[in-house]
PDB file of C-alpha atoms in Angstrom:
ATOM      1  CA  UNK A  22      93.848  -6.319 -69.376  1.00  0.00           C
ATOM      2  CA  UNK A  23      94.636  -7.393 -65.856  1.00  0.00           C
ATOM      3  CA  UNK A  24      98.400  -7.378 -65.178  1.00  0.00           C
ATOM      4  CA  UNK A  25      99.995 -10.795 -64.710  1.00  0.00           C
ATOM      5  CA  UNK A  26     102.969 -12.141 -62.794  1.00  0.00           C
ATOM      6  CA  UNK A  27     105.101 -12.045 -65.951  1.00  0.00           C
ATOM      7  CA  UNK A  28     104.415  -8.309 -66.334  1.00  0.00           C
ATOM      8  CA  UNK A  29     105.886  -7.676 -62.899  1.00  0.00           C
ATOM      9  CA  UNK A  30     108.780 -10.030 -63.675  1.00  0.00           C
ATOM     10  CA  UNK A  31     109.558  -8.275 -66.994  1.00  0.00           C
ATOM     11  CA  UNK A  32     109.465  -4.845 -65.353  1.00  0.00           C
ATOM     12  CA  UNK A  33     111.980  -5.919 -62.705  1.00  0.00           C
ATOM     13  CA  UNK A  34     114.087  -8.241 -64.831  1.00  0.00           C
ATOM     14  CA  UNK A  35     113.468 -11.291 -62.677  1.00  0.00           C
ATOM     15  CA  UNK A  36     111.682 -14.621 -63.203  1.00  0.00           C
ATOM     16  CA  UNK A  37     107.917 -15.093 -62.694  1.00  0.00           C
ATOM     17  CA  UNK A  38     108.783 -17.737 -60.076  1.00  0.00           C
ATOM     18  CA  UNK A  39     110.694 -15.133 -58.051  1.00  0.00           C
ATOM     19  CA  UNK A  40     107.739 -12.769 -58.255  1.00  0.00           C
ATOM     20  CA  UNK A  41     105.370 -15.511 -57.122  1.00  0.00           C
ATOM     21  CA  UNK A  42     107.624 -16.412 -54.193  1.00  0.00           C
ATOM     22  CA  UNK A  43     107.922 -12.766 -53.195  1.00  0.00           C
ATOM     23  CA  UNK A  44     104.147 -12.241 -53.179  1.00  0.00           C
ATOM     24  CA  UNK A  45     103.501 -15.503 -51.327  1.00  0.00           C
ATOM     25  CA  UNK A  46     106.366 -15.010 -48.856  1.00  0.00           C
ATOM     26  CA  UNK A  47     107.988 -18.327 -49.775  1.00  0.00           C
ATOM     27  CA  UNK A  48     111.276 -19.416 -51.336  1.00  0.00           C
ATOM     28  CA  UNK A  49     114.637 -17.688 -51.215  1.00  0.00           C
ATOM     29  CA  UNK A  50     113.778 -14.075 -52.000  1.00  0.00           C
ATOM     30  CA  UNK A  51     115.700 -11.162 -50.502  1.00  0.00           C
ATOM     31  CA  UNK A  52     113.829  -8.570 -48.487  1.00  0.00           C
ATOM     32  CA  UNK A  53     114.861  -5.908 -51.033  1.00  0.00           C
ATOM     33  CA  UNK A  54     113.424  -7.879 -53.983  1.00  0.00           C
ATOM     34  CA  UNK A  55     110.255  -8.711 -52.091  1.00  0.00           C
ATOM     35  CA  UNK A  56     109.707  -5.025 -51.369  1.00  0.00           C
ATOM     36  CA  UNK A  57     110.328  -4.072 -55.025  1.00  0.00           C
ATOM     37  CA  UNK A  58     107.939  -6.799 -56.233  1.00  0.00           C
ATOM     38  CA  UNK A  59     105.162  -5.611 -53.938  1.00  0.00           C
ATOM     39  CA  UNK A  60     105.708  -2.000 -54.986  1.00  0.00           C
ATOM     40  CA  UNK A  61     105.581  -2.919 -58.701  1.00  0.00           C
ATOM     41  CA  UNK A  62     102.471  -5.057 -58.128  1.00  0.00           C
ATOM     42  CA  UNK A  63     100.760  -2.078 -56.492  1.00  0.00           C
ATOM     43  CA  UNK A  64     101.854   0.231 -59.307  1.00  0.00           C
ATOM     44  CA  UNK A  65     100.466  -2.085 -61.970  1.00  0.00           C
ATOM     45  CA  UNK A  66      97.286  -2.823 -60.009  1.00  0.00           C
ATOM     46  CA  UNK A  67      98.010  -6.561 -59.865  1.00  0.00           C
ATOM     47  CA  UNK A  68      95.452  -8.657 -58.029  1.00  0.00           C
ATOM     48  CA  UNK A  69      95.831 -12.439 -57.645  1.00  0.00           C
ATOM     49  CA  UNK A  70      93.054 -14.498 -59.218  1.00  0.00           C
ATOM     50  CA  UNK A  71      90.970 -17.036 -57.301  1.00  0.00           C
ATOM     51  CA  UNK A  72      93.246 -19.908 -58.240  1.00  0.00           C
ATOM     52  CA  UNK A  73      96.286 -18.025 -57.013  1.00  0.00           C
ATOM     53  CA  UNK A  74      94.603 -17.118 -53.736  1.00  0.00           C
ATOM     54  CA  UNK A  75      93.526 -20.711 -53.232  1.00  0.00           C
ATOM     55  CA  UNK A  76      97.098 -21.946 -53.709  1.00  0.00           C
ATOM     56  CA  UNK A  77      98.443 -19.320 -51.346  1.00  0.00           C
ATOM     57  CA  UNK A  78      95.856 -19.644 -48.568  1.00  0.00           C
ATOM     58  CA  UNK A  79      94.669 -23.238 -48.943  1.00  0.00           C
ATOM     59  CA  UNK A  80      91.095 -21.903 -49.198  1.00  0.00           C
ATOM     60  CA  UNK A  81      88.642 -21.739 -52.085  1.00  0.00           C
ATOM     61  CA  UNK A  82      87.395 -18.217 -51.285  1.00  0.00           C
ATOM     62  CA  UNK A  83      83.884 -19.597 -51.770  1.00  0.00           C
ATOM     63  CA  UNK A  84      80.998 -19.705 -49.309  1.00  0.00           C
ATOM     64  CA  UNK A  85      77.891 -21.872 -49.504  1.00  0.00           C
ATOM     65  CA  UNK A  86      74.381 -20.551 -48.853  1.00  0.00           C
ATOM     66  CA  UNK A  87      71.614 -23.055 -48.097  1.00  0.00           C
ATOM     67  CA  UNK A  88      68.078 -21.652 -48.394  1.00  0.00           C
ATOM     68  CA  UNK A  89      64.883 -23.433 -47.310  1.00  0.00           C
ATOM     69  CA  UNK A  90      62.540 -22.360 -50.122  1.00  0.00           C
ATOM     70  CA  UNK A  91      63.278 -19.891 -52.928  1.00  0.00           C
ATOM     71  CA  UNK A  92      59.576 -19.743 -53.834  1.00  0.00           C
ATOM     72  CA  UNK A  93      59.089 -17.670 -50.658  1.00  0.00           C
ATOM     73  CA  UNK A  94      59.923 -14.051 -51.640  1.00  0.00           C
ATOM     74  CA  UNK A  95      61.666 -13.498 -48.303  1.00  0.00           C
ATOM     75  CA  UNK A  96      64.605 -15.739 -49.127  1.00  0.00           C
ATOM     76  CA  UNK A  97      65.744 -14.181 -52.436  1.00  0.00           C
ATOM     77  CA  UNK A  98      65.902 -10.893 -50.511  1.00  0.00           C
ATOM     78  CA  UNK A  99      68.091 -12.546 -47.892  1.00  0.00           C
ATOM     79  CA  UNK A 100      70.241 -14.188 -50.569  1.00  0.00           C
ATOM     80  CA  UNK A 101      70.923 -10.832 -52.237  1.00  0.00           C
ATOM     81  CA  UNK A 102      72.062  -9.279 -48.959  1.00  0.00           C
ATOM     82  CA  UNK A 103      74.308 -12.232 -48.099  1.00  0.00           C
ATOM     83  CA  UNK A 104      75.813 -12.333 -51.593  1.00  0.00           C
ATOM     84  CA  UNK A 105      76.520  -8.603 -51.531  1.00  0.00           C
ATOM     85  CA  UNK A 106      78.425  -8.808 -48.246  1.00  0.00           C
ATOM     86  CA  UNK A 107      80.280 -11.987 -49.184  1.00  0.00           C
ATOM     87  CA  UNK A 108      81.554 -10.367 -52.384  1.00  0.00           C
ATOM     88  CA  UNK A 109      82.606  -7.260 -50.470  1.00  0.00           C
ATOM     89  CA  UNK A 110      84.604  -9.551 -48.166  1.00  0.00           C
ATOM     90  CA  UNK A 111      86.299 -11.165 -51.167  1.00  0.00           C
ATOM     91  CA  UNK A 112      84.315 -14.405 -51.290  1.00  0.00           C
ATOM     92  CA  UNK A 113      82.229 -15.900 -54.049  1.00  0.00           C
ATOM     93  CA  UNK A 114      79.041 -17.695 -53.104  1.00  0.00           C
ATOM     94  CA  UNK A 115      77.243 -20.865 -54.176  1.00  0.00           C
ATOM     95  CA  UNK A 116      73.484 -21.041 -53.534  1.00  0.00           C
ATOM     96  CA  UNK A 117      71.325 -24.117 -52.997  1.00  0.00           C
ATOM     97  CA  UNK A 118      67.576 -24.430 -52.384  1.00  0.00           C
ATOM     98  CA  UNK A 119      66.371 -27.310 -50.206  1.00  0.00           C
ATOM     99  CA  UNK A 120      62.744 -26.851 -51.403  1.00  0.00           C
ATOM    100  CA  UNK A 121      61.547 -27.303 -47.821  1.00  0.00           C
ATOM    101  CA  UNK A 122      62.684 -30.934 -47.808  1.00  0.00           C
ATOM    102  CA  UNK A 123      64.877 -32.336 -45.031  1.00  0.00           C
ATOM    103  CA  UNK A 124      66.717 -34.756 -47.339  1.00  0.00           C
ATOM    104  CA  UNK A 125      67.358 -32.053 -49.937  1.00  0.00           C
ATOM    105  CA  UNK A 126      68.836 -29.807 -47.261  1.00  0.00           C
ATOM    106  CA  UNK A 127      71.271 -32.494 -46.134  1.00  0.00           C
ATOM    107  CA  UNK A 128      72.238 -33.239 -49.742  1.00  0.00           C
ATOM    108  CA  UNK A 129      72.791 -29.546 -50.463  1.00  0.00           C
ATOM    109  CA  UNK A 130      75.156 -29.218 -47.501  1.00  0.00           C
ATOM    110  CA  UNK A 131      77.048 -32.346 -48.626  1.00  0.00           C
ATOM    111  CA  UNK A 132      77.432 -30.970 -52.187  1.00  0.00           C
ATOM    112  CA  UNK A 133      78.741 -27.674 -50.852  1.00  0.00           C
ATOM    113  CA  UNK A 134      81.354 -29.485 -48.786  1.00  0.00           C
ATOM    114  CA  UNK A 135      82.368 -31.588 -51.785  1.00  0.00           C
ATOM    115  CA  UNK A 136      82.945 -28.396 -53.761  1.00  0.00           C
ATOM    116  CA  UNK A 137      85.320 -27.170 -51.092  1.00  0.00           C
ATOM    117  CA  UNK A 138      83.498 -24.150 -49.701  1.00  0.00           C
ATOM    118  CA  UNK A 139      85.338 -22.475 -46.856  1.00  0.00           C
ATOM    119  CA  UNK A 140      82.182 -21.895 -44.796  1.00  0.00           C
ATOM    120  CA  UNK A 141      78.390 -22.149 -44.891  1.00  0.00           C
ATOM    121  CA  UNK A 142      75.466 -19.816 -44.277  1.00  0.00           C
ATOM    122  CA  UNK A 143      72.398 -21.907 -43.454  1.00  0.00           C
ATOM    123  CA  UNK A 144      68.774 -20.809 -43.194  1.00  0.00           C
ATOM    124  CA  UNK A 145      67.341 -24.142 -42.089  1.00  0.00           C
ATOM    125  CA  UNK A 146      64.162 -25.837 -43.153  1.00  0.00           C
ATOM    126  CA  UNK A 147      61.519 -25.500 -40.460  1.00  0.00           C
ATOM    127  CA  UNK A 148      61.750 -28.021 -37.655  1.00  0.00           C
ATOM    128  CA  UNK A 149      65.266 -29.114 -38.649  1.00  0.00           C
ATOM    129  CA  UNK A 150      67.960 -29.958 -36.108  1.00  0.00           C
ATOM    130  CA  UNK A 151      71.211 -29.589 -38.041  1.00  0.00           C
ATOM    131  CA  UNK A 152      74.244 -31.768 -37.595  1.00  0.00           C
ATOM    132  CA  UNK A 153      77.229 -29.478 -37.043  1.00  0.00           C
ATOM    133  CA  UNK A 154      79.038 -29.191 -40.415  1.00  0.00           C
ATOM    134  CA  UNK A 155      82.842 -29.637 -40.472  1.00  0.00           C
ATOM    135  CA  UNK A 156      83.443 -26.061 -41.658  1.00  0.00           C
ATOM    136  CA  UNK A 157      82.631 -22.708 -40.039  1.00  0.00           C
ATOM    137  CA  UNK A 158      78.949 -21.883 -40.417  1.00  0.00           C
ATOM    138  CA  UNK A 159      76.488 -19.092 -39.672  1.00  0.00           C
ATOM    139  CA  UNK A 160      72.953 -20.110 -38.744  1.00  0.00           C
ATOM    140  CA  UNK A 161      70.085 -17.715 -39.509  1.00  0.00           C
ATOM    141  CA  UNK A 162      66.979 -18.956 -37.720  1.00  0.00           C
ATOM    142  CA  UNK A 163      65.603 -17.417 -34.510  1.00  0.00           C
ATOM    143  CA  UNK A 164      67.248 -16.386 -31.219  1.00  0.00           C
ATOM    144  CA  UNK A 165      65.733 -19.381 -29.414  1.00  0.00           C
ATOM    145  CA  UNK A 166      67.513 -21.829 -31.769  1.00  0.00           C
ATOM    146  CA  UNK A 167      70.725 -23.247 -30.220  1.00  0.00           C
ATOM    147  CA  UNK A 168      73.767 -21.997 -32.111  1.00  0.00           C
ATOM    148  CA  UNK A 169      71.889 -19.214 -33.888  1.00  0.00           C
ATOM    149  CA  UNK A 170      74.216 -16.563 -35.331  1.00  0.00           C
ATOM    150  CA  UNK A 171      71.866 -13.767 -36.360  1.00  0.00           C
ATOM    151  CA  UNK A 172      68.158 -13.306 -36.916  1.00  0.00           C
ATOM    152  CA  UNK A 173      65.263 -10.938 -36.643  1.00  0.00           C
ATOM    153  CA  UNK A 174      63.831 -10.352 -33.177  1.00  0.00           C
ATOM    154  CA  UNK A 175      60.750 -12.470 -33.845  1.00  0.00           C
ATOM    155  CA  UNK A 176      59.373 -12.320 -30.298  1.00  0.00           C
ATOM    156  CA  UNK A 177      59.837  -8.575 -30.235  1.00  0.00           C
ATOM    157  CA  UNK A 178      58.016  -8.307 -33.548  1.00  0.00           C
ATOM    158  CA  UNK A 179      55.096 -10.292 -32.156  1.00  0.00           C
ATOM    159  CA  UNK A 180      54.899  -7.955 -29.171  1.00  0.00           C
ATOM    160  CA  UNK A 181      54.998  -4.914 -31.440  1.00  0.00           C
ATOM    161  CA  UNK A 182      52.036  -5.992 -33.557  1.00  0.00           C
ATOM    162  CA  UNK A 183      49.871  -6.766 -30.521  1.00  0.00           C
ATOM    163  CA  UNK A 184      50.618  -3.318 -29.067  1.00  0.00           C
ATOM    164  CA  UNK A 185      49.734  -1.794 -32.436  1.00  0.00           C
ATOM    165  CA  UNK A 186      46.370  -3.599 -32.504  1.00  0.00           C
ATOM    166  CA  UNK A 187      45.660  -2.686 -28.873  1.00  0.00           C
ATOM    167  CA  UNK A 188      46.242   0.984 -29.674  1.00  0.00           C
ATOM    168  CA  UNK A 189      43.516   0.654 -32.313  1.00  0.00           C
ATOM    169  CA  UNK A 190      41.038  -0.637 -29.804  1.00  0.00           C
ATOM    170  CA  UNK A 191      41.302  -4.384 -30.438  1.00  0.00           C
ATOM    171  CA  UNK A 192      41.143  -6.610 -27.369  1.00  0.00           C
ATOM    172  CA  UNK A 193      40.005  -9.955 -28.820  1.00  0.00           C
ATOM    173  CA  UNK A 194      42.529 -11.347 -31.282  1.00  0.00           C
ATOM    174  CA  UNK A 195      43.213 -14.364 -33.457  1.00  0.00           C
ATOM    175  CA  UNK A 196      46.907 -15.311 -33.705  1.00  0.00           C
ATOM    176  CA  UNK A 197      47.452 -17.553 -36.702  1.00  0.00           C
ATOM    177  CA  UNK A 198      50.485 -19.178 -38.314  1.00  0.00           C
ATOM    178  CA  UNK A 199      51.186 -21.775 -40.951  1.00  0.00           C
ATOM    179  CA  UNK A 200      52.707 -24.510 -38.774  1.00  0.00           C
ATOM    180  CA  UNK A 201      53.965 -24.783 -35.206  1.00  0.00           C
ATOM    181  CA  UNK A 202      56.861 -26.859 -36.552  1.00  0.00           C
ATOM    182  CA  UNK A 203      58.514 -23.526 -37.400  1.00  0.00           C
ATOM    183  CA  UNK A 204      60.619 -22.058 -34.548  1.00  0.00           C
ATOM    184  CA  UNK A 205      60.313 -18.620 -36.166  1.00  0.00           C
ATOM    185  CA  UNK A 206      56.515 -18.763 -36.206  1.00  0.00           C
ATOM    186  CA  UNK A 207      56.362 -20.172 -32.671  1.00  0.00           C
ATOM    187  CA  UNK A 208      58.509 -17.287 -31.426  1.00  0.00           C
ATOM    188  CA  UNK A 209      56.338 -14.724 -33.203  1.00  0.00           C
ATOM    189  CA  UNK A 210      53.207 -16.213 -31.637  1.00  0.00           C
ATOM    190  CA  UNK A 211      54.932 -16.338 -28.227  1.00  0.00           C
ATOM    191  CA  UNK A 212      55.816 -12.651 -28.505  1.00  0.00           C
ATOM    192  CA  UNK A 213      52.213 -11.846 -29.363  1.00  0.00           C
ATOM    193  CA  UNK A 214      50.844 -13.777 -26.394  1.00  0.00           C
ATOM    194  CA  UNK A 215      53.404 -12.285 -23.987  1.00  0.00           C
ATOM    195  CA  UNK A 216      52.285  -8.786 -24.961  1.00  0.00           C
ATOM    196  CA  UNK A 217      48.561  -9.253 -24.343  1.00  0.00           C
ATOM    197  CA  UNK A 218      47.452  -6.545 -21.927  1.00  0.00           C
ATOM    198  CA  UNK A 219      44.794  -6.570 -19.235  1.00  0.00           C
ATOM    199  CA  UNK A 220      41.429  -7.477 -20.659  1.00  0.00           C
ATOM    200  CA  UNK A 221      42.882  -8.819 -23.915  1.00  0.00           C
ATOM    201  CA  UNK A 222      42.270 -12.381 -25.099  1.00  0.00           C
ATOM    202  CA  UNK A 223      43.659 -14.351 -28.035  1.00  0.00           C
ATOM    203  CA  UNK A 224      42.895 -17.580 -29.867  1.00  0.00           C
ATOM    204  CA  UNK A 225      45.907 -19.328 -31.463  1.00  0.00           C
ATOM    205  CA  UNK A 226      45.363 -21.224 -34.719  1.00  0.00           C
ATOM    206  CA  UNK A 227      47.569 -22.995 -37.283  1.00  0.00           C
ATOM    207  CA  UNK A 228      46.710 -23.429 -40.943  1.00  0.00           C
ATOM    208  CA  UNK A 229      48.200 -26.920 -40.827  1.00  0.00           C
ATOM    209  CA  UNK A 230      45.636 -27.800 -38.116  1.00  0.00           C
ATOM    210  CA  UNK A 231      42.361 -26.489 -39.605  1.00  0.00           C
ATOM    211  CA  UNK A 232      43.326 -22.930 -38.755  1.00  0.00           C
ATOM    212  CA  UNK A 233      40.831 -21.274 -41.100  1.00  0.00           C
ATOM    213  CA  UNK A 234      37.893 -22.866 -39.276  1.00  0.00           C
ATOM    214  CA  UNK A 235      39.379 -21.923 -35.892  1.00  0.00           C
ATOM    215  CA  UNK A 236      39.876 -18.361 -37.096  1.00  0.00           C
ATOM    216  CA  UNK A 237      36.280 -17.991 -38.289  1.00  0.00           C
ATOM    217  CA  UNK A 238      34.963 -19.522 -35.078  1.00  0.00           C
ATOM    218  CA  UNK A 239      36.897 -16.924 -33.064  1.00  0.00           C
ATOM    219  CA  UNK A 240      35.574 -14.114 -35.267  1.00  0.00           C
ATOM    220  CA  UNK A 241      32.051 -15.404 -34.748  1.00  0.00           C
ATOM    221  CA  UNK A 242      32.651 -15.166 -30.986  1.00  0.00           C
ATOM    222  CA  UNK A 243      33.779 -11.557 -31.171  1.00  0.00           C
ATOM    223  CA  UNK A 244      37.430 -11.393 -32.303  1.00  0.00           C
ATOM    224  CA  UNK A 245      38.107  -8.162 -34.221  1.00  0.00           C
ATOM    225  CA  UNK A 246      41.751  -8.585 -35.320  1.00  0.00           C
ATOM    226  CA  UNK A 247      43.846 -11.314 -36.946  1.00  0.00           C
ATOM    227  CA  UNK A 248      47.619 -11.225 -36.369  1.00  0.00           C
ATOM    228  CA  UNK A 249      49.374 -13.686 -38.676  1.00  0.00           C
ATOM    229  CA  UNK A 250      52.962 -14.922 -38.584  1.00  0.00           C
ATOM    230  CA  UNK A 251      53.726 -13.998 -42.204  1.00  0.00           C
ATOM    231  CA  UNK A 252      52.390 -12.037 -45.152  1.00  0.00           C
ATOM    232  CA  UNK A 253      51.860 -15.345 -46.958  1.00  0.00           C
ATOM    233  CA  UNK A 254      49.553 -16.527 -44.173  1.00  0.00           C
ATOM    234  CA  UNK A 255      47.711 -13.184 -44.225  1.00  0.00           C
ATOM    235  CA  UNK A 256      47.173 -13.576 -47.971  1.00  0.00           C
ATOM    236  CA  UNK A 257      45.700 -17.042 -47.408  1.00  0.00           C
ATOM    237  CA  UNK A 258      43.317 -15.614 -44.801  1.00  0.00           C
ATOM    238  CA  UNK A 259      42.211 -12.640 -46.883  1.00  0.00           C
ATOM    239  CA  UNK A 260      40.560 -14.746 -49.584  1.00  0.00           C
ATOM    240  CA  UNK A 261      38.174 -16.609 -47.237  1.00  0.00           C
ATOM    241  CA  UNK A 262      37.399 -13.328 -45.432  1.00  0.00           C
ATOM    242  CA  UNK A 263      36.387 -11.741 -48.736  1.00  0.00           C
ATOM    243  CA  UNK A 264      34.281 -14.750 -49.689  1.00  0.00           C
ATOM    244  CA  UNK A 265      32.479 -14.558 -46.342  1.00  0.00           C
ATOM    245  CA  UNK A 266      31.772 -10.855 -46.800  1.00  0.00           C
ATOM    246  CA  UNK A 267      33.968  -9.824 -43.873  1.00  0.00           C
ATOM    247  CA  UNK A 268      35.571  -6.479 -44.657  1.00  0.00           C
ATOM    248  CA  UNK A 269      39.159  -5.647 -43.746  1.00  0.00           C
ATOM    249  CA  UNK A 270      39.738  -3.451 -41.776  1.00  0.00           C
ATOM    250  CA  UNK A 271      36.171  -2.211 -41.263  1.00  0.00           C
ATOM    251  CA  UNK A 272      35.088  -5.387 -39.483  1.00  0.00           C
ATOM    252  CA  UNK A 273      38.325  -7.282 -38.851  1.00  0.00           C
ATOM    253  CA  UNK A 274      41.915  -5.999 -38.835  1.00  0.00           C
ATOM    254  CA  UNK A 275      44.635  -8.110 -40.474  1.00  0.00           C
ATOM    255  CA  UNK A 276      48.438  -8.031 -40.153  1.00  0.00           C
ATOM    256  CA  UNK A 277      51.457  -9.998 -41.399  1.00  0.00           C
ATOM    257  CA  UNK A 278      55.232 -10.266 -41.139  1.00  0.00           C
ATOM    258  CA  UNK A 279      58.191  -9.801 -43.536  1.00  0.00           C
ATOM    259  CA  UNK A 280      56.902  -7.041 -45.865  1.00  0.00           C
ATOM    260  CA  UNK A 281      56.941  -9.259 -48.938  1.00  0.00           C
ATOM    261  CA  UNK A 282      56.660  -7.696 -52.396  1.00  0.00           C
ATOM    262  CA  UNK A 283      52.885  -7.989 -52.577  1.00  0.00           C
ATOM    263  CA  UNK A 284      52.118  -6.582 -49.103  1.00  0.00           C
ATOM    264  CA  UNK A 285      51.980  -2.946 -50.197  1.00  0.00           C
ATOM    265  CA  UNK A 286      49.819  -3.641 -53.284  1.00  0.00           C
ATOM    266  CA  UNK A 287      47.221  -5.888 -51.640  1.00  0.00           C
ATOM    267  CA  UNK A 288      43.782  -4.376 -51.191  1.00  0.00           C
ATOM    268  CA  UNK A 289      43.746  -3.295 -48.491  1.00  0.00           C
ATOM    269  CA  UNK A 290      47.493  -2.799 -48.206  1.00  0.00           C
ATOM    270  CA  UNK A 291      48.844  -5.061 -45.467  1.00  0.00           C
ATOM    271  CA  UNK A 292      50.231  -3.880 -42.148  1.00  0.00           C
ATOM    272  CA  UNK A 293      53.401  -5.868 -41.560  1.00  0.00           C
ATOM    273  CA  UNK A 294      56.758  -5.993 -39.793  1.00  0.00           C
ATOM    274  CA  UNK A 295      60.185  -6.271 -41.371  1.00  0.00           C
ATOM    275  CA  UNK A 296      63.774  -6.784 -40.236  1.00  0.00           C
ATOM    276  CA  UNK A 297      66.771  -5.292 -42.018  1.00  0.00           C
ATOM    277  CA  UNK A 298      67.968  -8.110 -44.322  1.00  0.00           C
ATOM    278  CA  UNK A 299      71.133  -6.135 -45.024  1.00  0.00           C
ATOM    279  CA  UNK A 300      72.041  -6.089 -41.318  1.00  0.00           C
ATOM    280  CA  UNK A 301      71.375  -9.840 -41.028  1.00  0.00           C
ATOM    281  CA  UNK A 302      73.524 -10.632 -44.081  1.00  0.00           C
ATOM    282  CA  UNK A 303      76.303  -8.336 -42.918  1.00  0.00           C
ATOM    283  CA  UNK A 304      76.516  -9.974 -39.485  1.00  0.00           C
ATOM    284  CA  UNK A 305      76.442 -13.504 -40.906  1.00  0.00           C
ATOM    285  CA  UNK A 306      79.354 -12.787 -43.267  1.00  0.00           C
ATOM    286  CA  UNK A 307      81.271 -10.795 -40.644  1.00  0.00           C
ATOM    287  CA  UNK A 308      81.029 -13.793 -38.315  1.00  0.00           C
ATOM    288  CA  UNK A 309      82.352 -16.209 -40.931  1.00  0.00           C
ATOM    289  CA  UNK A 310      85.193 -13.987 -42.125  1.00  0.00           C
ATOM    290  CA  UNK A 311      86.316 -13.419 -38.527  1.00  0.00           C
ATOM    291  CA  UNK A 312      86.464 -17.178 -37.916  1.00  0.00           C
ATOM    292  CA  UNK A 313      88.247 -17.851 -41.230  1.00  0.00           C
ATOM    293  CA  UNK A 314      90.807 -15.135 -40.531  1.00  0.00           C
ATOM    294  CA  UNK A 315      91.458 -16.235 -36.961  1.00  0.00           C
ATOM    295  CA  UNK A 316      89.800 -13.264 -35.291  1.00  0.00           C
ATOM    296  CA  UNK A 317      87.233 -13.388 -32.457  1.00  0.00           C
ATOM    297  CA  UNK A 318      83.738 -13.784 -33.888  1.00  0.00           C
ATOM    298  CA  UNK A 319      81.144 -11.171 -32.919  1.00  0.00           C
ATOM    299  CA  UNK A 320      78.415 -12.330 -30.505  1.00  0.00           C
ATOM    300  CA  UNK A 321      75.039 -13.495 -31.853  1.00  0.00           C
ATOM    301  CA  UNK A 322      72.889 -10.626 -33.060  1.00  0.00           C
ATOM    302  CA  UNK A 323      69.148 -10.002 -32.801  1.00  0.00           C
ATOM    303  CA  UNK A 324      67.940  -7.494 -35.420  1.00  0.00           C
ATOM    304  CA  UNK A 325      64.873  -5.437 -34.395  1.00  0.00           C
ATOM    305  CA  UNK A 326      61.714  -5.629 -36.480  1.00  0.00           C
ATOM    306  CA  UNK A 327      60.098  -2.435 -37.759  1.00  0.00           C
ATOM    307  CA  UNK A 328      56.332  -1.971 -37.929  1.00  0.00           C
ATOM    308  CA  UNK A 329      54.940  -0.783 -41.269  1.00  0.00           C
ATOM    309  CA  UNK A 330      51.337   0.278 -40.582  1.00  0.00           C
ATOM    310  CA  UNK A 331      49.020   0.194 -43.585  1.00  0.00           C
ATOM    311  CA  UNK A 332      45.311   0.181 -44.360  1.00  0.00           C
ATOM    312  CA  UNK A 333      44.597  -3.377 -43.163  1.00  0.00           C
ATOM    313  CA  UNK A 334      44.749  -2.250 -39.529  1.00  0.00           C
ATOM    314  CA  UNK A 335      43.232   1.217 -39.915  1.00  0.00           C
ATOM    315  CA  UNK A 336      40.682   2.291 -37.321  1.00  0.00           C
ATOM    316  CA  UNK A 337      37.342   0.629 -37.940  1.00  0.00           C
ATOM    317  CA  UNK A 338      34.676   2.788 -39.565  1.00  0.00           C
ATOM    318  CA  UNK A 339      31.777   0.320 -39.511  1.00  0.00           C
ATOM    319  CA  UNK A 340      30.045  -1.318 -36.545  1.00  0.00           C
ATOM    320  CA  UNK A 341      30.737  -5.035 -36.276  1.00  0.00           C
ATOM    321  CA  UNK A 342      27.925  -7.387 -37.281  1.00  0.00           C
ATOM    322  CA  UNK A 343      26.484  -9.465 -34.493  1.00  0.00           C
ATOM    323  CA  UNK A 344      26.665 -12.584 -36.674  1.00  0.00           C
ATOM    324  CA  UNK A 345      29.374 -13.076 -39.278  1.00  0.00           C
ATOM    325  CA  UNK A 346      28.829 -15.774 -41.905  1.00  0.00           C
ATOM    326  CA  UNK A 347      31.351 -18.597 -41.924  1.00  0.00           C
TER     327      UNK A 347
END
């Protein structure tokens, strides 16, 4: 059983109200009694409950987390890291999924504010320009987003994968994402293009704009590697490649981003890049707790992405066909 205020009061022979005032630093309580109350509370292992903390601090001790799409395996991973660090900091957390819809995102933020959260962590829906909420907030998007708090180094990740493909002899690439409405995907593509070396060329394609056809056209003109902006995009490309009889990696290399749960069990296993979700969650919560406690917030953080090379970008073992069926 957790000790209560009345247990401290009974041990010291004073009223529960006096104990409460002593712990809160209010009312007419002598310094001697306040010291004895705190000592007895420590001895008994007393910890104030959420309601007591809320009364004392005027805060709910709850944070809100707005996610763009829980069907994407990346975001449950992020949610776990954020929840773990919020609980360590003494805050509960409420989670909402905007299902990739702008209106749902705005409604989720409004509901969180109605429930009295002290602060928000927001991973915005792609292409969203957020109105500044009236509580402290941490934005997890991409370093190029105004007001971003912490994110992976998406441009750096794009540069890393292009260098990896160049080291394996690829000079003609296809860079393909889901939609250029996503700042994250645009930054990954930008990092790829910025890292193209002498003699390297790249075709950029988007699935939302007939990207599969563009990709196959580039392969037919000699491209030997496909660098995608996410493992989900890579998975969508792999099926058509298989149907066309194009072997990965023997004829075309393939890479992704985010190291989602299926990346290591795909056939071939997918080369990908990943950022430390724990570091991102830790910085987001550290920023919010600093603001809530009146301390200087740490500067925005850019978390490096780590390359995980797998079979999908192994050195080619077969000569490329002159004509590849589309």
